[in-house]
Amino acid sequence: MTATETVHDRIETARDDHTTAQLALVFALVATVAFTLLFVQEPLVHDSLHNFRHAVGVTCH
Amino acid sequence: MLVDYLKRGVLAGALAGIAYGLYVTLVANPLVGYMEALAEGGGAESSHEHAHAGEHAHTAGEHAHAAGEHAHAVGETTTAVVSIGSGVFWGILLGAAFALAFYFLEPALPGRGSIKGYVLAGAGFLAVSGAPWLVLPPATPGAEQAYTPTIRIAVYGGLVLAGAIIAATAIYGYRRGSTRSRPLGLCLAALPIVALAAVTTLAAPTIVESGTIPGELVTAFRGLTALSQAALWALVAGCFGWLQTRTRDRASTEQRVALTSLHS
């Protein structure tokens, strides 16, 4: 890790170390968890997350 | 290297998430339950009316509030347990997202050492919570809000994006300004955030009616929500920084050991 490293270098390193599929997988997983946690409106899931959404401040009712 | 960051992020997120889960258990769950009872006890009839009149009428089961009395689709215990669990997941999610962003943005963040992590955590808080709350403040149980949930989700998403752009502008401003002097950098960093806050005050309030809950309790609830989220981000950054220095120290110790054994 050098002091003159740039954001571009980091992207290059990630590209060299991992395949596009691996990177896509990582981002997809994070996105899925976020979506499920915050926006799933299925009644059972939605209602059981009720207190949590109020506590986090993303509630929708 | 990306995987190392991600591992550290998930671990830091899990640690922060356990703390947040404790907060949900000890504070949020009882508080929301109490406020729910307060809101329903005082305004059962009016909430019955508004639930049918407006936003909640689109799916019958979506919100059991439509039925008026306390009739959630799931029991209170389930709600409590799932809420605690999702508190832990929330920490893990933030930790993972933080680590991914940190890996790519670390060279561009101002400060040195663990300060970079806290800067990114501040930006994350601003984007994920701070900016959306300026228009859609944390809703208390029983509050009546303008717009339908679909519109609100879109607004929330848009504000997350706006918050991220504002945070990036602030960091860019600091980097440009601080080459001359640190106070100038801080002023330039504060500028976009103040501008965002000023612009959002022009928007119409989205909480139309906070129901029967006293105003002081609403304020306290919002303060608690904001502080707990800020604490969660700080904890993620703190744990991440701690894990990073620990790995670095361990690596350098191993190096030293290897070198000394080579010499002898």
GROMACS .gro file of C-alpha atoms in nm:
model
  325
    1MET     CA    1   0.000   0.000   0.000
    2THR     CA    2   0.172   0.318  -0.115
    3ALA     CA    3   0.084   0.669  -0.016
    4THR     CA    4   0.032   0.777  -0.376
    5GLU     CA    5  -0.226   0.509  -0.448
    6THR     CA    6  -0.537   0.640  -0.618
    7VAL     CA    7  -0.898   0.527  -0.642
    8HIS     CA    8  -0.820   0.418  -0.996
    9ASP     CA    9  -0.541   0.190  -0.867
   10ARG     CA   10  -0.783   0.030  -0.625
   11ILE     CA   11  -1.029  -0.047  -0.904
   12GLU     CA   12  -0.745  -0.192  -1.111
   13THR     CA   13  -0.629  -0.409  -0.819
   14ALA     CA   14  -0.982  -0.539  -0.767
   15ARG     CA   15  -1.010  -0.617  -1.138
   16ASP     CA   16  -0.681  -0.803  -1.136
   17ASP     CA   17  -0.755  -1.002  -0.823
   18HIS     CA   18  -1.112  -1.103  -0.900
   19THR     CA   19  -1.325  -1.196  -1.196
   20THR     CA   20  -1.614  -0.972  -1.298
   21ALA     CA   21  -1.853  -1.244  -1.183
   22GLN     CA   22  -1.702  -1.245  -0.834
   23LEU     CA   23  -1.729  -0.867  -0.806
   24ALA     CA   24  -2.085  -0.869  -0.938
   25LEU     CA   25  -2.172  -1.137  -0.682
   26VAL     CA   26  -2.042  -0.928  -0.394
   27PHE     CA   27  -2.235  -0.619  -0.501
   28ALA     CA   28  -2.548  -0.821  -0.575
   29LEU     CA   29  -2.541  -0.979  -0.228
   30VAL     CA   30  -2.512  -0.643  -0.054
   31ALA     CA   31  -2.791  -0.500  -0.271
   32THR     CA   32  -3.017  -0.798  -0.200
   33VAL     CA   33  -2.977  -0.774   0.175
   34ALA     CA   34  -3.045  -0.400   0.161
   35PHE     CA   35  -3.354  -0.446  -0.049
   36THR     CA   36  -3.494  -0.728   0.163
   37LEU     CA   37  -3.434  -0.546   0.487
   38LEU     CA   38  -3.582  -0.216   0.381
   39PHE     CA   39  -3.835  -0.253   0.107
   40VAL     CA   40  -3.997  -0.595   0.121
   41GLN     CA   41  -4.367  -0.529   0.162
   42GLU     CA   42  -4.483  -0.885   0.212
   43PRO     CA   43  -4.716  -0.858   0.514
   44LEU     CA   44  -4.543  -1.109   0.743
   45VAL     CA   45  -4.193  -0.978   0.678
   46HIS     CA   46  -4.307  -0.619   0.673
   47ASP     CA   47  -4.492  -0.641   1.000
   48SER     CA   48  -4.230  -0.837   1.186
   49LEU     CA   49  -3.973  -0.572   1.090
   50HIS     CA   50  -4.205  -0.302   1.221
   51ASN     CA   51  -4.012  -0.203   1.536
   52PHE     CA   52  -3.684  -0.221   1.351
   53ARG     CA   53  -3.797   0.016   1.077
   54HIS     CA   54  -3.923   0.261   1.336
   55ALA     CA   55  -3.593   0.241   1.523
   56VAL     CA   56  -3.388   0.299   1.208
   57GLY     CA   57  -3.615   0.573   1.083
   58VAL     CA   58  -3.707   0.426   0.745
   59THR     CA   59  -4.064   0.337   0.836
   60CYS     CA   60  -4.347   0.372   0.591
   61HIS     CA   61  -4.674   0.411   0.770
   62MET     CA   62  -0.722  -0.729  -0.084
   63LEU     CA   63  -1.086  -0.650  -0.153
   64VAL     CA   64  -1.181  -0.974   0.022
   65ASP     CA   65  -0.972  -0.877   0.328
   66TYR     CA   66  -1.156  -0.547   0.349
   67LEU     CA   67  -1.490  -0.718   0.309
   68LYS     CA   68  -1.410  -0.972   0.579
   69ARG     CA   69  -1.307  -0.696   0.816
   70GLY     CA   70  -1.616  -0.496   0.725
   71VAL     CA   71  -1.855  -0.782   0.791
   72LEU     CA   72  -1.685  -0.855   1.124
   73ALA     CA   73  -1.690  -0.488   1.225
   74GLY     CA   74  -2.053  -0.469   1.113
   75ALA     CA   75  -2.141  -0.777   1.316
   76LEU     CA   76  -1.983  -0.628   1.629
   77ALA     CA   77  -2.162  -0.298   1.573
   78GLY     CA   78  -2.480  -0.488   1.484
   79ILE     CA   79  -2.477  -0.680   1.812
   80ALA     CA   80  -2.454  -0.348   1.995
   81TYR     CA   81  -2.736  -0.213   1.782
   82GLY     CA   82  -2.940  -0.529   1.842
   83LEU     CA   83  -2.899  -0.466   2.215
   84TYR     CA   84  -3.023  -0.112   2.162
   85VAL     CA   85  -3.328  -0.245   1.977
   86THR     CA   86  -3.391  -0.497   2.256
   87LEU     CA   87  -3.347  -0.261   2.549
   88VAL     CA   88  -3.466   0.070   2.407
   89ALA     CA   89  -3.639   0.064   2.068
   90ASN     CA   90  -3.870  -0.234   2.117
   91PRO     CA   91  -4.020  -0.120   2.448
   92LEU     CA   92  -4.032   0.242   2.332
   93VAL     CA   93  -4.206   0.170   2.001
   94GLY     CA   94  -4.446  -0.063   2.182
   95TYR     CA   95  -4.528   0.207   2.435
   96MET     CA   96  -4.576   0.473   2.169
   97GLU     CA   97  -4.789   0.232   1.965
   98ALA     CA   98  -5.017   0.178   2.262
   99LEU     CA   99  -5.028   0.552   2.325
  100ALA     CA  100  -5.116   0.628   1.963
  101GLU     CA  101  -5.381   0.361   1.944
  102GLY     CA  102  -5.531   0.432   2.284
  103GLY     CA  103  -5.583   0.797   2.205
  104GLY     CA  104  -5.681   0.791   1.843
  105ALA     CA  105  -5.822   0.450   1.757
  106GLU     CA  106  -6.112   0.595   1.567
  107SER     CA  107  -5.923   0.858   1.373
  108SER     CA  108  -5.648   0.613   1.280
  109HIS     CA  109  -5.916   0.374   1.165
  110GLU     CA  110  -6.047   0.645   0.941
  111HIS     CA  111  -5.720   0.757   0.794
  112ALA     CA  112  -5.601   0.405   0.733
  113HIS     CA  113  -5.898   0.342   0.514
  114ALA     CA  114  -5.911   0.682   0.356
  115GLY     CA  115  -5.565   0.704   0.213
  116GLU     CA  116  -5.233   0.545   0.168
  117HIS     CA  117  -5.282   0.210   0.336
  118ALA     CA  118  -5.583   0.097   0.145
  119HIS     CA  119  -5.391  -0.046  -0.149
  120THR     CA  120  -5.339  -0.396  -0.012
  121ALA     CA  121  -5.560  -0.545   0.247
  122GLY     CA  122  -5.291  -0.723   0.442
  123GLU     CA  123  -5.010  -0.475   0.396
  124HIS     CA  124  -5.087  -0.293   0.708
  125ALA     CA  125  -5.295  -0.446   0.974
  126HIS     CA  126  -5.344  -0.095   1.109
  127ALA     CA  127  -5.622  -0.073   0.858
  128ALA     CA  128  -5.819  -0.293   1.091
  129GLY     CA  129  -5.815  -0.019   1.351
  130GLU     CA  130  -5.721  -0.189   1.674
  131HIS     CA  131  -5.397  -0.361   1.754
  132ALA     CA  132  -5.408  -0.630   1.488
  133HIS     CA  133  -5.069  -0.689   1.331
  134ALA     CA  134  -5.019  -0.976   1.088
  135VAL     CA  135  -4.769  -1.126   1.333
  136GLY     CA  136  -4.746  -1.140   1.708
  137GLU     CA  137  -4.558  -0.890   1.919
  138THR     CA  138  -4.295  -1.144   2.022
  139THR     CA  139  -4.218  -1.224   1.658
  140THR     CA  140  -4.194  -0.854   1.583
  141ALA     CA  141  -3.959  -0.804   1.876
  142VAL     CA  142  -3.733  -1.098   1.790
  143VAL     CA  143  -3.721  -1.023   1.417
  144SER     CA  144  -3.653  -0.657   1.490
  145ILE     CA  145  -3.358  -0.748   1.711
  146GLY     CA  146  -3.225  -0.988   1.447
  147SER     CA  147  -3.260  -0.733   1.172
  148GLY     CA  148  -3.076  -0.485   1.392
  149VAL     CA  149  -2.778  -0.722   1.380
  150PHE     CA  150  -2.823  -0.771   1.004
  151TRP     CA  151  -2.842  -0.396   0.958
  152GLY     CA  152  -2.500  -0.366   1.123
  153ILE     CA  153  -2.358  -0.640   0.900
  154LEU     CA  154  -2.505  -0.477   0.589
  155LEU     CA  155  -2.365  -0.135   0.679
  156GLY     CA  156  -2.031  -0.296   0.762
  157ALA     CA  157  -2.014  -0.474   0.426
  158ALA     CA  158  -2.121  -0.165   0.231
  159PHE     CA  159  -1.877   0.044   0.433
  160ALA     CA  160  -1.590  -0.194   0.359
  161LEU     CA  161  -1.665  -0.203  -0.014
  162ALA     CA  162  -1.681   0.176  -0.033
  163PHE     CA  163  -1.375   0.211   0.187
  164TYR     CA  164  -1.168  -0.021  -0.028
  165PHE     CA  165  -1.232   0.186  -0.339
  166LEU     CA  166  -1.242   0.533  -0.184
  167GLU     CA  167  -0.968   0.507   0.079
  168PRO     CA  168  -0.710   0.691  -0.135
  169ALA     CA  169  -0.951   0.978  -0.195
  170LEU     CA  170  -1.058   1.030   0.168
  171PRO     CA  171  -0.899   1.310   0.372
  172GLY     CA  172  -0.722   1.251   0.702
  173ARG     CA  173  -0.478   0.981   0.797
  174GLY     CA  174  -0.508   0.643   0.963
  175SER     CA  175  -0.843   0.568   1.119
  176ILE     CA  176  -0.968   0.923   1.052
  177LYS     CA  177  -1.042   0.819   0.693
  178GLY     CA  178  -1.281   0.555   0.821
  179TYR     CA  179  -1.470   0.804   1.035
  180VAL     CA  180  -1.496   1.046   0.743
  181LEU     CA  181  -1.651   0.771   0.530
  182ALA     CA  182  -1.882   0.671   0.815
  183GLY     CA  183  -1.997   1.034   0.841
  184ALA     CA  184  -2.062   1.040   0.468
  185GLY     CA  185  -2.252   0.713   0.496
  186PHE     CA  186  -2.466   0.846   0.777
  187LEU     CA  187  -2.541   1.161   0.580
  188ALA     CA  188  -2.638   0.962   0.270
  189VAL     CA  189  -2.831   0.674   0.425
  190SER     CA  190  -3.006   0.858   0.708
  191GLY     CA  191  -2.925   1.227   0.746
  192ALA     CA  192  -3.029   1.358   0.407
  193PRO     CA  193  -3.354   1.156   0.379
  194TRP     CA  194  -3.455   1.261   0.731
  195LEU     CA  195  -3.443   1.625   0.630
  196VAL     CA  196  -3.754   1.560   0.421
  197LEU     CA  197  -3.888   1.239   0.573
  198PRO     CA  198  -3.809   1.260   0.946
  199PRO     CA  199  -3.823   0.935   1.146
  200ALA     CA  200  -4.192   0.865   1.186
  201THR     CA  201  -4.334   0.794   1.527
  202PRO     CA  202  -4.599   0.523   1.563
  203GLY     CA  203  -4.938   0.657   1.472
  204ALA     CA  204  -4.806   0.952   1.274
  205GLU     CA  205  -4.991   1.046   0.961
  206GLN     CA  206  -4.774   1.112   0.660
  207ALA     CA  207  -4.828   1.278   0.327
  208TYR     CA  208  -4.786   1.078   0.003
  209THR     CA  209  -4.816   0.705  -0.053
  210PRO     CA  210  -4.542   0.461   0.059
  211THR     CA  211  -4.437   0.414  -0.305
  212ILE     CA  212  -4.374   0.785  -0.352
  213ARG     CA  213  -4.199   0.803  -0.016
  214ILE     CA  214  -3.966   0.517  -0.105
  215ALA     CA  215  -3.880   0.697  -0.430
  216VAL     CA  216  -3.819   1.023  -0.242
  217TYR     CA  217  -3.608   0.839   0.014
  218GLY     CA  218  -3.399   0.679  -0.262
  219GLY     CA  219  -3.353   1.011  -0.435
  220LEU     CA  220  -3.241   1.174  -0.112
  221VAL     CA  221  -2.992   0.893  -0.045
  222LEU     CA  222  -2.842   0.972  -0.384
  223ALA     CA  223  -2.848   1.347  -0.312
  224GLY     CA  224  -2.687   1.284   0.027
  225ALA     CA  225  -2.408   1.081  -0.133
  226ILE     CA  226  -2.342   1.357  -0.386
  227ILE     CA  227  -2.345   1.622  -0.112
  228ALA     CA  228  -2.102   1.414   0.097
  229ALA     CA  229  -1.871   1.371  -0.202
  230THR     CA  230  -1.887   1.746  -0.273
  231ALA     CA  231  -1.809   1.824   0.090
  232ILE     CA  232  -1.505   1.594   0.090
  233TYR     CA  233  -1.388   1.738  -0.241
  234GLY     CA  234  -1.431   2.090  -0.101
  235TYR     CA  235  -1.230   1.999   0.207
  236ARG     CA  236  -0.948   1.853   0.002
  237ARG     CA  237  -0.929   2.158  -0.222
  238GLY     CA  238  -0.961   2.409   0.061
  239SER     CA  239  -0.731   2.240   0.311
  240THR     CA  240  -0.434   2.270   0.077
  241ARG     CA  241  -0.444   2.637   0.172
  242SER     CA  242  -0.571   2.618   0.527
  243ARG     CA  243  -0.764   2.372   0.735
  244PRO     CA  244  -1.040   2.618   0.845
  245LEU     CA  245  -1.102   2.706   0.481
  246GLY     CA  246  -1.130   2.337   0.402
  247LEU     CA  247  -1.379   2.285   0.683
  248CYS     CA  248  -1.586   2.584   0.564
  249LEU     CA  249  -1.594   2.449   0.211
  250ALA     CA  250  -1.695   2.109   0.344
  251ALA     CA  251  -1.979   2.255   0.551
  252LEU     CA  252  -2.112   2.461   0.259
  253PRO     CA  253  -2.293   2.186   0.061
  254ILE     CA  254  -2.436   2.030   0.379
  255VAL     CA  255  -2.577   2.363   0.498
  256ALA     CA  256  -2.713   2.426   0.147
  257LEU     CA  257  -2.890   2.089   0.149
  258ALA     CA  258  -3.043   2.157   0.490
  259ALA     CA  259  -3.156   2.502   0.374
  260VAL     CA  260  -3.313   2.371   0.053
  261THR     CA  261  -3.502   2.092   0.228
  262THR     CA  262  -3.663   2.334   0.475
  263LEU     CA  263  -3.845   2.477   0.173
  264ALA     CA  264  -4.013   2.142   0.111
  265ALA     CA  265  -4.355   2.090   0.266
  266PRO     CA  266  -4.355   1.890   0.591
  267THR     CA  267  -4.429   1.526   0.514
  268ILE     CA  268  -4.557   1.442   0.859
  269VAL     CA  269  -4.904   1.586   0.847
  270GLU     CA  270  -5.020   1.482   1.189
  271SER     CA  271  -4.825   1.316   1.467
  272GLY     CA  272  -5.137   1.180   1.630
  273THR     CA  273  -5.194   1.177   2.002
  274ILE     CA  274  -4.829   1.141   2.095
  275PRO     CA  275  -4.693   1.446   2.281
  276GLY     CA  276  -4.448   1.665   2.090
  277GLU     CA  277  -4.169   1.617   2.344
  278LEU     CA  278  -4.187   1.241   2.300
  279VAL     CA  279  -4.174   1.280   1.920
  280THR     CA  280  -3.863   1.499   1.954
  281ALA     CA  281  -3.701   1.254   2.195
  282PHE     CA  282  -3.780   0.963   1.965
  283ARG     CA  283  -3.625   1.140   1.666
  284GLY     CA  284  -3.319   1.237   1.866
  285LEU     CA  285  -3.278   0.880   1.984
  286THR     CA  286  -3.314   0.746   1.630
  287ALA     CA  287  -3.060   0.991   1.491
  288LEU     CA  288  -2.810   0.934   1.771
  289SER     CA  289  -2.839   0.556   1.756
  290GLN     CA  290  -2.780   0.554   1.380
  291ALA     CA  291  -2.483   0.789   1.416
  292ALA     CA  292  -2.346   0.566   1.692
  293LEU     CA  293  -2.387   0.259   1.471
  294TRP     CA  294  -2.185   0.420   1.191
  295ALA     CA  295  -1.918   0.536   1.436
  296LEU     CA  296  -1.898   0.187   1.580
  297VAL     CA  297  -1.863   0.031   1.234
  298ALA     CA  298  -1.578   0.270   1.148
  299GLY     CA  299  -1.419   0.223   1.491
  300CYS     CA  300  -1.428  -0.158   1.480
  301PHE     CA  301  -1.306  -0.157   1.119
  302GLY     CA  302  -1.012   0.068   1.206
  303TRP     CA  303  -0.931  -0.144   1.509
  304LEU     CA  304  -0.935  -0.467   1.304
  305GLN     CA  305  -0.721  -0.304   1.038
  306THR     CA  306  -0.450  -0.187   1.277
  307ARG     CA  307  -0.457  -0.526   1.445
  308THR     CA  308  -0.396  -0.707   1.116
  309ARG     CA  309  -0.126  -0.460   1.023
  310ASP     CA  310   0.049  -0.497   1.359
  311ARG     CA  311   0.029  -0.872   1.338
  312ALA     CA  312   0.168  -0.870   0.983
  313SER     CA  313   0.462  -0.649   1.083
  314THR     CA  314   0.533  -0.866   1.389
  315GLU     CA  315   0.537  -1.175   1.169
  316GLN     CA  316   0.770  -0.997   0.931
  317ARG     CA  317   1.005  -0.907   1.214
  318VAL     CA  318   1.001  -1.262   1.346
  319ALA     CA  319   1.077  -1.395   1.000
  320LEU     CA  320   1.362  -1.147   0.958
  321THR     CA  321   1.522  -1.226   1.293
  322SER     CA  322   1.501  -1.599   1.231
  323LEU     CA  323   1.661  -1.539   0.894
  324HIS     CA  324   1.952  -1.353   1.052
  325SER     CA  325   2.024  -1.604   1.326
   0.00000   0.00000   0.00000
